[in-house]
């Protein structure tokens, strides 16, 4: 297996005006599928997002298998597309992840945007 970065798509372009978490995507991850002998698998939530002025957008990777957050939520206050990442603890067994997105602040019509979100896999 080649050991260059791999991406598991979690969500494509999505907008929200919701102030409560809404599911926008997800995936199943099996660590055995990406194991390389003698290397440590590293998982990262990798996303590009932006908001309109006075809004904060929050993206959360939720582990549905264990009913816990899989990474620290990522937040955007930037009004131009900005890439952000969060470390994901490598599971020892397969997990189902759900990506959740919401906004806070602004008026009812103000929104937050995710341009893309992926689970990025690398090795060290």
PDB file of C-alpha atoms in Angstrom:
ATOM      1  CA  UNK A   1       0.000   0.000   0.000  1.00  0.00           C
ATOM      2  CA  UNK A   2       1.301   3.423  -0.914  1.00  0.00           C
ATOM      3  CA  UNK A   3       1.553   5.578   2.219  1.00  0.00           C
ATOM      4  CA  UNK A   4       0.706   9.048   0.835  1.00  0.00           C
ATOM      5  CA  UNK A   5      -2.231  10.930   2.400  1.00  0.00           C
ATOM      6  CA  UNK A   6      -5.715   9.512   1.921  1.00  0.00           C
ATOM      7  CA  UNK A   7      -9.019  11.371   2.219  1.00  0.00           C
ATOM      8  CA  UNK A   8     -12.360   9.938   3.248  1.00  0.00           C
ATOM      9  CA  UNK A   9     -15.030  12.464   2.188  1.00  0.00           C
ATOM     10  CA  UNK A  10     -17.410  13.351   5.009  1.00  0.00           C
ATOM     11  CA  UNK A  11     -19.376  16.217   3.429  1.00  0.00           C
ATOM     12  CA  UNK A  12     -19.383  18.408   0.357  1.00  0.00           C
ATOM     13  CA  UNK A  13     -20.649  21.991   0.038  1.00  0.00           C
ATOM     14  CA  UNK A  14     -23.218  22.643   2.764  1.00  0.00           C
ATOM     15  CA  UNK A  15     -24.794  25.742   4.287  1.00  0.00           C
ATOM     16  CA  UNK A  16     -26.782  26.116   7.492  1.00  0.00           C
ATOM     17  CA  UNK A  17     -28.888  28.711   9.262  1.00  0.00           C
ATOM     18  CA  UNK A  18     -29.675  26.225  12.046  1.00  0.00           C
ATOM     19  CA  UNK A  19     -28.570  26.954  15.602  1.00  0.00           C
ATOM     20  CA  UNK A  20     -28.749  23.265  16.540  1.00  0.00           C
ATOM     21  CA  UNK A  21     -26.455  20.515  15.278  1.00  0.00           C
ATOM     22  CA  UNK A  22     -27.637  18.970  12.031  1.00  0.00           C
ATOM     23  CA  UNK A  23     -26.068  15.926  10.403  1.00  0.00           C
ATOM     24  CA  UNK A  24     -24.446  16.855   7.071  1.00  0.00           C
ATOM     25  CA  UNK A  25     -22.488  13.684   6.317  1.00  0.00           C
ATOM     26  CA  UNK A  26     -20.418  10.883   7.701  1.00  0.00           C
ATOM     27  CA  UNK A  27     -18.482   7.710   7.024  1.00  0.00           C
ATOM     28  CA  UNK A  28     -17.358   4.406   8.490  1.00  0.00           C
ATOM     29  CA  UNK A  29     -13.681   4.061   9.377  1.00  0.00           C
ATOM     30  CA  UNK A  30     -11.954   0.725   9.959  1.00  0.00           C
ATOM     31  CA  UNK A  31      -8.359   1.185  11.185  1.00  0.00           C
ATOM     32  CA  UNK A  32      -7.375  -2.231   9.784  1.00  0.00           C
ATOM     33  CA  UNK A  33      -8.084  -0.957   6.243  1.00  0.00           C
ATOM     34  CA  UNK A  34      -5.357   1.697   6.587  1.00  0.00           C
ATOM     35  CA  UNK A  35      -2.749   0.004   8.781  1.00  0.00           C
ATOM     36  CA  UNK A  36       0.832  -0.022   7.463  1.00  0.00           C
ATOM     37  CA  UNK A  37       3.303  -2.288   9.232  1.00  0.00           C
ATOM     38  CA  UNK A  38       5.814  -0.283  11.265  1.00  0.00           C
ATOM     39  CA  UNK A  39       3.903   2.987  10.827  1.00  0.00           C
ATOM     40  CA  UNK A  40       1.416   4.855  13.015  1.00  0.00           C
ATOM     41  CA  UNK A  41      -1.845   5.907  11.374  1.00  0.00           C
ATOM     42  CA  UNK A  42      -2.786   9.549  12.037  1.00  0.00           C
ATOM     43  CA  UNK A  43      -6.367  10.827  11.600  1.00  0.00           C
ATOM     44  CA  UNK A  44      -7.300  14.474  11.142  1.00  0.00           C
ATOM     45  CA  UNK A  45     -10.629  16.186  10.538  1.00  0.00           C
ATOM     46  CA  UNK A  46      -9.783  18.533   7.648  1.00  0.00           C
ATOM     47  CA  UNK A  47     -12.364  21.106   6.544  1.00  0.00           C
ATOM     48  CA  UNK A  48     -12.796  24.396   4.703  1.00  0.00           C
ATOM     49  CA  UNK A  49     -15.478  26.757   5.936  1.00  0.00           C
ATOM     50  CA  UNK A  50     -16.589  30.359   6.260  1.00  0.00           C
ATOM     51  CA  UNK A  51     -19.432  32.434   7.671  1.00  0.00           C
ATOM     52  CA  UNK A  52     -21.182  35.731   7.083  1.00  0.00           C
ATOM     53  CA  UNK A  53     -20.318  38.597   9.396  1.00  0.00           C
ATOM     54  CA  UNK A  54     -21.322  38.174  13.081  1.00  0.00           C
ATOM     55  CA  UNK A  55     -21.794  34.386  12.765  1.00  0.00           C
ATOM     56  CA  UNK A  56     -19.778  31.503  14.208  1.00  0.00           C
ATOM     57  CA  UNK A  57     -19.964  28.155  12.420  1.00  0.00           C
ATOM     58  CA  UNK A  58     -19.241  24.974  14.391  1.00  0.00           C
ATOM     59  CA  UNK A  59     -18.345  21.612  12.846  1.00  0.00           C
ATOM     60  CA  UNK A  60     -18.331  18.515  15.064  1.00  0.00           C
ATOM     61  CA  UNK A  61     -17.159  15.000  14.240  1.00  0.00           C
ATOM     62  CA  UNK A  62     -19.341  12.676  16.305  1.00  0.00           C
ATOM     63  CA  UNK A  63     -18.545   9.009  16.916  1.00  0.00           C
ATOM     64  CA  UNK A  64     -21.984   7.374  16.599  1.00  0.00           C
ATOM     65  CA  UNK A  65     -20.604   3.965  17.572  1.00  0.00           C
ATOM     66  CA  UNK A  66     -19.574   5.162  21.050  1.00  0.00           C
ATOM     67  CA  UNK A  67     -21.841   8.255  21.375  1.00  0.00           C
ATOM     68  CA  UNK A  68     -18.962  10.711  21.933  1.00  0.00           C
ATOM     69  CA  UNK A  69     -17.258  13.525  20.054  1.00  0.00           C
ATOM     70  CA  UNK A  70     -14.321  12.137  18.055  1.00  0.00           C
ATOM     71  CA  UNK A  71     -12.459  15.472  17.847  1.00  0.00           C
ATOM     72  CA  UNK A  72     -12.548  18.944  19.322  1.00  0.00           C
ATOM     73  CA  UNK A  73     -15.187  20.913  17.356  1.00  0.00           C
ATOM     74  CA  UNK A  74     -13.836  23.318  14.739  1.00  0.00           C
ATOM     75  CA  UNK A  75     -15.187  26.873  14.661  1.00  0.00           C
ATOM     76  CA  UNK A  76     -15.142  29.565  11.965  1.00  0.00           C
ATOM     77  CA  UNK A  77     -15.608  33.291  12.339  1.00  0.00           C
ATOM     78  CA  UNK A  78     -13.766  34.026   9.086  1.00  0.00           C
ATOM     79  CA  UNK A  79     -15.785  35.515   6.218  1.00  0.00           C
ATOM     80  CA  UNK A  80     -13.476  34.027   3.578  1.00  0.00           C
ATOM     81  CA  UNK A  81     -12.819  30.335   2.966  1.00  0.00           C
ATOM     82  CA  UNK A  82     -10.411  29.067   5.627  1.00  0.00           C
ATOM     83  CA  UNK A  83      -8.967  25.575   6.109  1.00  0.00           C
ATOM     84  CA  UNK A  84      -8.980  24.221   9.663  1.00  0.00           C
ATOM     85  CA  UNK A  85      -8.096  20.873  11.186  1.00  0.00           C
ATOM     86  CA  UNK A  86      -8.639  18.896  14.379  1.00  0.00           C
ATOM     87  CA  UNK A  87      -6.896  15.741  15.584  1.00  0.00           C
ATOM     88  CA  UNK A  88      -8.964  12.566  15.741  1.00  0.00           C
ATOM     89  CA  UNK A  89      -7.997   9.769  18.126  1.00  0.00           C
ATOM     90  CA  UNK A  90      -7.214   6.622  16.159  1.00  0.00           C
ATOM     91  CA  UNK A  91      -9.800   3.982  17.072  1.00  0.00           C
ATOM     92  CA  UNK A  92      -8.816   0.357  17.621  1.00  0.00           C
ATOM     93  CA  UNK A  93     -12.037  -1.011  16.088  1.00  0.00           C
ATOM     94  CA  UNK A  94     -14.325   0.177  13.246  1.00  0.00           C
ATOM     95  CA  UNK A  95     -16.363   3.311  13.986  1.00  0.00           C
ATOM     96  CA  UNK A  96     -19.221   5.157  12.306  1.00  0.00           C
ATOM     97  CA  UNK A  97     -18.697   8.918  12.285  1.00  0.00           C
ATOM     98  CA  UNK A  98     -21.343  11.584  11.759  1.00  0.00           C
ATOM     99  CA  UNK A  99     -20.452  15.153  10.814  1.00  0.00           C
ATOM    100  CA  UNK A 100     -22.596  17.811  12.482  1.00  0.00           C
ATOM    101  CA  UNK A 101     -22.814  21.518  11.631  1.00  0.00           C
ATOM    102  CA  UNK A 102     -24.530  24.553  13.164  1.00  0.00           C
ATOM    103  CA  UNK A 103     -24.221  28.307  13.416  1.00  0.00           C
ATOM    104  CA  UNK A 104     -24.572  30.803  16.245  1.00  0.00           C
ATOM    105  CA  UNK A 105     -25.030  34.556  16.191  1.00  0.00           C
ATOM    106  CA  UNK A 106     -26.320  36.815  13.460  1.00  0.00           C
ATOM    107  CA  UNK A 107     -29.886  37.057  12.244  1.00  0.00           C
ATOM    108  CA  UNK A 108     -32.166  34.163  11.355  1.00  0.00           C
ATOM    109  CA  UNK A 109     -31.097  34.377   7.682  1.00  0.00           C
ATOM    110  CA  UNK A 110     -27.335  34.600   8.360  1.00  0.00           C
ATOM    111  CA  UNK A 111     -25.476  31.415   7.561  1.00  0.00           C
ATOM    112  CA  UNK A 112     -22.322  29.332   7.870  1.00  0.00           C
ATOM    113  CA  UNK A 113     -20.759  27.343   5.006  1.00  0.00           C
ATOM    114  CA  UNK A 114     -18.698  24.179   4.726  1.00  0.00           C
ATOM    115  CA  UNK A 115     -17.034  23.907   1.323  1.00  0.00           C
ATOM    116  CA  UNK A 116     -15.647  20.419   2.016  1.00  0.00           C
ATOM    117  CA  UNK A 117     -14.865  18.186   4.981  1.00  0.00           C
ATOM    118  CA  UNK A 118     -12.717  15.052   4.986  1.00  0.00           C
ATOM    119  CA  UNK A 119     -11.150  12.557   7.319  1.00  0.00           C
ATOM    120  CA  UNK A 120      -7.455  12.876   6.360  1.00  0.00           C
ATOM    121  CA  UNK A 121      -5.285   9.814   6.888  1.00  0.00           C
ATOM    122  CA  UNK A 122      -1.476  10.019   7.080  1.00  0.00           C
ATOM    123  CA  UNK A 123       1.270   7.885   8.628  1.00  0.00           C
ATOM    124  CA  UNK A 124       4.232   8.694  10.842  1.00  0.00           C
TER     125      UNK A 124
END
